[in-house]
Tab-separated table of C-alpha atoms and ligand atoms in Angstrom:
chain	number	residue	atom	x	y	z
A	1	UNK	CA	-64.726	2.617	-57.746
A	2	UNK	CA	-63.661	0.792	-54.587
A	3	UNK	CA	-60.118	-0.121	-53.956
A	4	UNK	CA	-59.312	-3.161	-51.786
A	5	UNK	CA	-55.663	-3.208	-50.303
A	6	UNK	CA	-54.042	-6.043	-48.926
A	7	UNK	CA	-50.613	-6.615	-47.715
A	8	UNK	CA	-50.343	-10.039	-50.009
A	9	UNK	CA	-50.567	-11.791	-52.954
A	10	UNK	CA	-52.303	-14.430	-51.356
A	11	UNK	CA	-54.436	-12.202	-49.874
A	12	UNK	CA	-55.915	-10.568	-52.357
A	13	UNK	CA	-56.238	-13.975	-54.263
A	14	UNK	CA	-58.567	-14.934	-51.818
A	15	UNK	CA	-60.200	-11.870	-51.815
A	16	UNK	CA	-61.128	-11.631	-56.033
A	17	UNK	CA	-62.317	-15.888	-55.449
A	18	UNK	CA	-64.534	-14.668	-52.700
A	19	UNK	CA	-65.796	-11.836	-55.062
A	20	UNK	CA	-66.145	-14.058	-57.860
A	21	UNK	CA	-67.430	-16.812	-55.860
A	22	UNK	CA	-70.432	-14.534	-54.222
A	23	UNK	CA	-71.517	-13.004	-58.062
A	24	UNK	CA	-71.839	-16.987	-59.103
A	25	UNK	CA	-73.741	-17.678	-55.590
A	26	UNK	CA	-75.926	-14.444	-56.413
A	27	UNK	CA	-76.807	-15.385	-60.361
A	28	UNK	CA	-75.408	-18.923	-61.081
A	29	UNK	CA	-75.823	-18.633	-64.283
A	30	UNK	CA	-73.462	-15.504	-64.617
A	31	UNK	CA	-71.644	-14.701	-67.632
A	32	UNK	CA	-67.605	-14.346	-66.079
A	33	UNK	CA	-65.339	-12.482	-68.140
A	34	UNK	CA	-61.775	-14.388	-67.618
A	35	UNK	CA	-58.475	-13.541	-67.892
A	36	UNK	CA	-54.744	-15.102	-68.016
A	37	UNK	CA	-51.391	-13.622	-67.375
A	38	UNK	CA	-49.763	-14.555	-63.564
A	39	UNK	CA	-51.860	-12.155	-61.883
A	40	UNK	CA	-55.379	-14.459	-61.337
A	41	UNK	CA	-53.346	-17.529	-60.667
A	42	UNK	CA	-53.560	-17.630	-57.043
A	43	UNK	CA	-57.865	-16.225	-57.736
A	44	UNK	CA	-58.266	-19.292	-60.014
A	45	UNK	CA	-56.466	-21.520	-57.422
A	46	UNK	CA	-58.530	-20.218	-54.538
A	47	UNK	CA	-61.809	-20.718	-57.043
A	48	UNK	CA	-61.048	-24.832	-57.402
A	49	UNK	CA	-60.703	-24.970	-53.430
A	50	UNK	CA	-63.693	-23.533	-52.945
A	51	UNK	CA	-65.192	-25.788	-56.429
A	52	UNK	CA	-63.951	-28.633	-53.776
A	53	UNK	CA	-66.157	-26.966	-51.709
A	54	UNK	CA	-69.136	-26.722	-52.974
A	55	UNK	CA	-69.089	-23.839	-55.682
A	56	UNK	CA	-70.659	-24.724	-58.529
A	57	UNK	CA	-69.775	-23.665	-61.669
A	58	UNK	CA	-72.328	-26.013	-64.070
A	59	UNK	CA	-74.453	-22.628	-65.185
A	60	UNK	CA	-71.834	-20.229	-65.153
A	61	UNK	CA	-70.953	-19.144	-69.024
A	62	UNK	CA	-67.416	-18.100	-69.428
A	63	UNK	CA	-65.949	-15.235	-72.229
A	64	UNK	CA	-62.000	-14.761	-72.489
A	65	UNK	CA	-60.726	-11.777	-72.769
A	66	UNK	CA	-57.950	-12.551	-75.137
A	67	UNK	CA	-55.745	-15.277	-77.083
A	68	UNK	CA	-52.642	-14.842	-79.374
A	69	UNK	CA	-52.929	-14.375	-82.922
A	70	UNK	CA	-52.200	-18.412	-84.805
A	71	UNK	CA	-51.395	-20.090	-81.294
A	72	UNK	CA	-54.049	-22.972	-80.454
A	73	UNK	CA	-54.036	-25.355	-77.961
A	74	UNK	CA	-51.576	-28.084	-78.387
A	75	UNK	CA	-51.980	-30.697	-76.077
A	76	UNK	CA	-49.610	-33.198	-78.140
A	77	UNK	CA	-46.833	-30.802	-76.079
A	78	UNK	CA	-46.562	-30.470	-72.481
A	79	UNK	CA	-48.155	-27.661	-70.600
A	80	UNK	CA	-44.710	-25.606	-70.153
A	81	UNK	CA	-44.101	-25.394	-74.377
A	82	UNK	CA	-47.775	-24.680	-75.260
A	83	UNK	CA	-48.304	-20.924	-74.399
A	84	UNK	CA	-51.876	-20.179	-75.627
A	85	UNK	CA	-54.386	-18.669	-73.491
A	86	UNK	CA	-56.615	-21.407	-74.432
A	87	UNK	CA	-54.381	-23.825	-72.600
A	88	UNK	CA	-53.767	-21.852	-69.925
A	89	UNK	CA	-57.205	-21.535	-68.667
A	90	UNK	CA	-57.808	-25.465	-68.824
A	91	UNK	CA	-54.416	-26.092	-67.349
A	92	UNK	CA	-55.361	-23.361	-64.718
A	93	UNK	CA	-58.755	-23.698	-64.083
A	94	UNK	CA	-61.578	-25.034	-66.058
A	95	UNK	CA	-59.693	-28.717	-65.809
A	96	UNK	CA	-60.490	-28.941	-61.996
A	97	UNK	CA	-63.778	-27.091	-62.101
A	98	UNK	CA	-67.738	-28.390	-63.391
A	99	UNK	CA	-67.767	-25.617	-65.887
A	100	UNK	CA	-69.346	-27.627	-69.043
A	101	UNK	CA	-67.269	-27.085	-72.180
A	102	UNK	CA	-69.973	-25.623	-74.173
A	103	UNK	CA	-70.185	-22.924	-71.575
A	104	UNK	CA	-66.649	-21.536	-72.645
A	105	UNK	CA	-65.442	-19.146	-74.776
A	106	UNK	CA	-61.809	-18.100	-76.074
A	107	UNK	CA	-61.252	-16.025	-78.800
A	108	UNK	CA	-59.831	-18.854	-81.365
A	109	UNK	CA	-56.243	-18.224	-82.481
A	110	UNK	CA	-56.178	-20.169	-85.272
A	111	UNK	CA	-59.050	-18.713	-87.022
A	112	UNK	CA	-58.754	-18.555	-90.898
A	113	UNK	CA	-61.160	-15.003	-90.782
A	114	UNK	CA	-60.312	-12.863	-87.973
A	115	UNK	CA	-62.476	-10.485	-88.500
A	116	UNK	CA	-65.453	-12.379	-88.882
A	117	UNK	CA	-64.302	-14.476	-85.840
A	118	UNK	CA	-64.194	-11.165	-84.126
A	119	UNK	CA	-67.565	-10.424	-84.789
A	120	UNK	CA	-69.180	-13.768	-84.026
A	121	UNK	CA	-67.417	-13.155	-80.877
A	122	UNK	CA	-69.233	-9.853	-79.847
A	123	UNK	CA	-72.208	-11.827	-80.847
A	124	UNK	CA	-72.143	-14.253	-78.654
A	125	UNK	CA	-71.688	-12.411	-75.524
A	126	UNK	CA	-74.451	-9.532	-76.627
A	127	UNK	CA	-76.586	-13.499	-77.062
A	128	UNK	CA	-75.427	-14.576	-73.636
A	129	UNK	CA	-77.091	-11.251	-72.207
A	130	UNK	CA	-73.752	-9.651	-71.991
A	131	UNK	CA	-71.200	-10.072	-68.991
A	132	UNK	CA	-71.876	-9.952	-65.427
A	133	UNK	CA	-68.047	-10.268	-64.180
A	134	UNK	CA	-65.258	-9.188	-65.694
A	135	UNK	CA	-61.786	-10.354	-64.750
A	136	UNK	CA	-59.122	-8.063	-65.729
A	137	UNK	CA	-55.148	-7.920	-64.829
A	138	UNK	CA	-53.242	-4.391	-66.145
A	139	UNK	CA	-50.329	-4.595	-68.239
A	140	UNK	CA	-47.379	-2.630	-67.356
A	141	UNK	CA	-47.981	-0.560	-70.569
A	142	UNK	CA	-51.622	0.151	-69.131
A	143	UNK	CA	-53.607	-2.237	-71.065
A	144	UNK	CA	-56.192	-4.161	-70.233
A	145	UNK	CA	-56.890	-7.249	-72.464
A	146	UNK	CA	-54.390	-6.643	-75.057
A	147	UNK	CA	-55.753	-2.995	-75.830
A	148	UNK	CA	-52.357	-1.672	-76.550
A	149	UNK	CA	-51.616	2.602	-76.048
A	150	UNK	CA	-53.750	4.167	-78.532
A	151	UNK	CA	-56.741	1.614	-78.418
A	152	UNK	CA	-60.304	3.500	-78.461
A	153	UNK	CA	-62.590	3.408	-75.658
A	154	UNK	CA	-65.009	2.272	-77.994
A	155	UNK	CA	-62.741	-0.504	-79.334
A	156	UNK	CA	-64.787	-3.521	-79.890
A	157	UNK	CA	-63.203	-7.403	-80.294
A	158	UNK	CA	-60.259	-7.536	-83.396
A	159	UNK	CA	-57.217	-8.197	-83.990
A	160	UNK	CA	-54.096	-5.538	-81.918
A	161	UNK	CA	-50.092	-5.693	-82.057
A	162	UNK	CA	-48.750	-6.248	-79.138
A	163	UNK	CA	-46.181	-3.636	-77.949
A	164	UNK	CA	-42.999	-3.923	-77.177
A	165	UNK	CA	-43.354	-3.298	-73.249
A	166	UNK	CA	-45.861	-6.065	-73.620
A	167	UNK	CA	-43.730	-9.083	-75.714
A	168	UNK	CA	-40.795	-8.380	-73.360
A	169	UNK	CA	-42.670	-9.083	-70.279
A	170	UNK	CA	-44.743	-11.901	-71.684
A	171	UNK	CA	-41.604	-13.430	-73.222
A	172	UNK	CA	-39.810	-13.225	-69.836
A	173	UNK	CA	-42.801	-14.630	-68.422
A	174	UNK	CA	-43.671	-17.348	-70.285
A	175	UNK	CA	-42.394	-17.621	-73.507
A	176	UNK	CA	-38.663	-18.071	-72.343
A	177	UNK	CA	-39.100	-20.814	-70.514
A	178	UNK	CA	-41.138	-22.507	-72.871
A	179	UNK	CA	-38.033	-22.632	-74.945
A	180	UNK	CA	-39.200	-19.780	-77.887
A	181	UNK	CA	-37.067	-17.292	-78.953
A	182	UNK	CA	-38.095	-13.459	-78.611
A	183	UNK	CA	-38.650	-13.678	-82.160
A	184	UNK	CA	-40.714	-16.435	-82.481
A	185	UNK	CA	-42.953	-15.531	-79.656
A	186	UNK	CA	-46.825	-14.297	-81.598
A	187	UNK	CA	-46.558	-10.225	-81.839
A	188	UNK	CA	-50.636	-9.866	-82.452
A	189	UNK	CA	-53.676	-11.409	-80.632
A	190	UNK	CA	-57.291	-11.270	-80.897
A	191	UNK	CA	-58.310	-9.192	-78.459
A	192	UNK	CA	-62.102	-7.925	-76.489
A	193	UNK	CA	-61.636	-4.119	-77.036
A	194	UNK	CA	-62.236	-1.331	-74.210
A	195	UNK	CA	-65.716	-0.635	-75.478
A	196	UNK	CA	-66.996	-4.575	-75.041
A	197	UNK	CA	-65.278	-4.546	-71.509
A	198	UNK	CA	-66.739	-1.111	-70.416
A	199	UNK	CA	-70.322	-3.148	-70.972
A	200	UNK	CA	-69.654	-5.385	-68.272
A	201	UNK	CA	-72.211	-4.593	-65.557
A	202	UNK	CA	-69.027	-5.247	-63.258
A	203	UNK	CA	-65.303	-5.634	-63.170
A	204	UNK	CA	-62.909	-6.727	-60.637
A	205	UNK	CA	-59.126	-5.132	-61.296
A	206	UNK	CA	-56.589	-7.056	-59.677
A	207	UNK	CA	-53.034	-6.152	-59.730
A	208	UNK	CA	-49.635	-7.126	-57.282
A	209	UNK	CA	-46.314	-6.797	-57.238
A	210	UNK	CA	-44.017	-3.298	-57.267
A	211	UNK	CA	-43.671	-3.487	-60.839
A	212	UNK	CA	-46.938	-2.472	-61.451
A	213	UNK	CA	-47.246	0.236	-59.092
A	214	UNK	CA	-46.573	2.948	-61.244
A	215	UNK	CA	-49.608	1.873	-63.887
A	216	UNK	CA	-51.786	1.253	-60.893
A	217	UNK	CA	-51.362	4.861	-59.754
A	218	UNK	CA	-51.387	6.024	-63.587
A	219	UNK	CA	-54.902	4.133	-64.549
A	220	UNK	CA	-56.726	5.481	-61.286
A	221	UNK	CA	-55.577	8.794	-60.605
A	222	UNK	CA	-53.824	9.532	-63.441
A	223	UNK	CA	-55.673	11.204	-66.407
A	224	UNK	CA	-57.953	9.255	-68.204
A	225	UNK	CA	-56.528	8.793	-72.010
A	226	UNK	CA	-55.990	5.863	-74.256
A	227	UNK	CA	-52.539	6.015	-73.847
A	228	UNK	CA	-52.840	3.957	-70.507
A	229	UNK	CA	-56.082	1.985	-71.566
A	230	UNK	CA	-56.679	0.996	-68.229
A	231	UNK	CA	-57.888	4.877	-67.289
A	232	UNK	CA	-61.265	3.891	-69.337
A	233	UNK	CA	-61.649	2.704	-65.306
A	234	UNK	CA	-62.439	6.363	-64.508
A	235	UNK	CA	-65.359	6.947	-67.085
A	236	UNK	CA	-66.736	3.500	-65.987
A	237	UNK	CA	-70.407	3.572	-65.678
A	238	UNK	CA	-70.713	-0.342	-63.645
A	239	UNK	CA	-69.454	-1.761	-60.118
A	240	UNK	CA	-66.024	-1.592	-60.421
A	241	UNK	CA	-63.516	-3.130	-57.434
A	242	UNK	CA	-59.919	-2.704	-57.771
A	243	UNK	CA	-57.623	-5.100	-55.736
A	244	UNK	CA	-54.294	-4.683	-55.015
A	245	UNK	CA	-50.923	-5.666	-52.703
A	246	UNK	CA	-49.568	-2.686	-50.948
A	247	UNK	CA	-46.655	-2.986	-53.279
A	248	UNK	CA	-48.453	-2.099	-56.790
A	249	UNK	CA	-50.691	-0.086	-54.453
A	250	UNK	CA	-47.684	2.173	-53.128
A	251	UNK	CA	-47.597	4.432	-55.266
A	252	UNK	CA	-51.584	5.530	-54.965
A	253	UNK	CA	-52.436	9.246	-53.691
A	254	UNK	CA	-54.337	7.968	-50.436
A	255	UNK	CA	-55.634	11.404	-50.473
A	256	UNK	CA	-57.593	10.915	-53.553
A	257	UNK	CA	-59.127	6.952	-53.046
A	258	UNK	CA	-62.396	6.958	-53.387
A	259	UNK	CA	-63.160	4.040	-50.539
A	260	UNK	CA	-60.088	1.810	-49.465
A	261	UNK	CA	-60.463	-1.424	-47.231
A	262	UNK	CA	-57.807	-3.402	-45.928
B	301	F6R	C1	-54.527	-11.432	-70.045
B	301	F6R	C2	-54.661	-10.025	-70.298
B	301	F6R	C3	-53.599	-9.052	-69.957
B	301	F6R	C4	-52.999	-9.247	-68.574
B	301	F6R	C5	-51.884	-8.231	-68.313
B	301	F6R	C6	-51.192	-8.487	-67.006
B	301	F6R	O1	-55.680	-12.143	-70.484
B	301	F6R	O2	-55.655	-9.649	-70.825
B	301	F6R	O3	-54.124	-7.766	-70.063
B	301	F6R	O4	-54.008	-9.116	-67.616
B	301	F6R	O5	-50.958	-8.278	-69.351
B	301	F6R	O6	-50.494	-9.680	-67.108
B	301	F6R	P1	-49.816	-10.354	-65.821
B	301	F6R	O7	-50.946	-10.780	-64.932
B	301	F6R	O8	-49.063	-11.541	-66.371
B	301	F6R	O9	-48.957	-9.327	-65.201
């Protein structure tokens, strides 16, 4: 596992679109693992520049990790009241870049068989050749995806309730201001499970901010247990780069980082 610090936000925004943006130079037509969630903001802003630039994105093949359970995309509403994952990635990226739209892949909300869906889902990334790249963020309850405490490392795509850790700080950051109450905010989502990310043949880890500090330090030096899903980092058999801000990096054991760059 390497870990990349770097004293800002920005910085390590730039950093992941550079990362992500050498994988689609290397094999452009890479299957990318995305994710949502304020984290890859500033990486998905950083990939359009360099889409402006040149980057192109017309082969790349694009699985999400995650959408709530019954929340589409809505676009009779404006952006701010329609908080699906689904719109988030258009709004965020895949408007501004030449991905083509048969190329992209959210797990669909408003399925009417989940589990089926779910399945059909595994399927087509084991028929894309599986992913190259995946994106992943770290909940503040250790997930990653929505793999909630308790998930199996083997977990595969399906359905997971959302914890409570989890709706508070997605309701504070997003569903609040989109005018929902706590209540009516979606308490499951379809979800990839530990298992399906663990066969990416790489993953980038990006995480900033204090408030995460404590999982940071938890899911890579902590012990590895499916309490803190994020640990399945440890047993990881791919490329794995972690990037961080010193804040969520502070509270790291130097002593025990396996290669650090600034
Ligand atoms: C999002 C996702 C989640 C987020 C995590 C961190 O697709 O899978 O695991 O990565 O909840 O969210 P933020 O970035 O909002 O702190």
């Amino acid at each position: 596992m390497k870990v990349i610090i770097k004293k800002e936000y920005e910085q390590i925004s730039t950093c992941a679109a550079e990362y992500i943006a050498e994988q689609i130079k290397r094999k452009p037509n890479s299957v990318i693992g995305f994710a949502t969630g304020g984290t890859p903001i500033g990486t998905y802003r950083e990939l359009i520049r360099l889409h402006k630039e040149g980057l192109d994105f017309s082969n790349i093949i694009a699985f999400n990790l995650d959408e709530y359970l019954g929340v589409g995309m809505d676009l009779s509403k404006p952006y701010s009241q329609d908080q699906s994952y689904h719109r988030f990635m258009y709004e965020e990226l895949f408007n501004y870049i030449n991905i083509k739209k048969e190329n992209i892949h959210l797990p669909d909300g408003l399925t009417k068989d989940p589990e089926e869906f779910c399945k059909s889902y595994e399927d087509a990334i084991k028929e894309a050749g599986g992913i190259d790249l995946q994106i992943l963020g770290i909940g503040r309850d250790g997930h990653w995806a929505f793999n909630e405490p308790g998930s199996s490392f083997d977990s595969r795509t399906r359905v997971e309730k959302l914890t409570k850790q989890t709706l508070d700080d997605n309701y504070e950051a997003f569903y609040k201001n989109a005018g929902f109450s706590r209540e009516e905010m979606p308490h499951y989502a379809i979800t990839m499970g530990i298992g399906t990310i663990l066969e990416a043949r790489s993953i980038i880890m990006l995480a900033n901010g204090s408030k995460k500090a404590e999982v940071v330090s938890k899911a890579l030096q902590g012990p590895v247990t499916n309490q803190i899903t994020a640990s399945s980092i440890q047993i990881y058999q791919g490329t794995a780069t972690v990037i961080l801000d010193e804040d969520a990096a502070a509270m790291l054991d130097e002593g025990k980082i396996v290669a650090s760059v600034s």
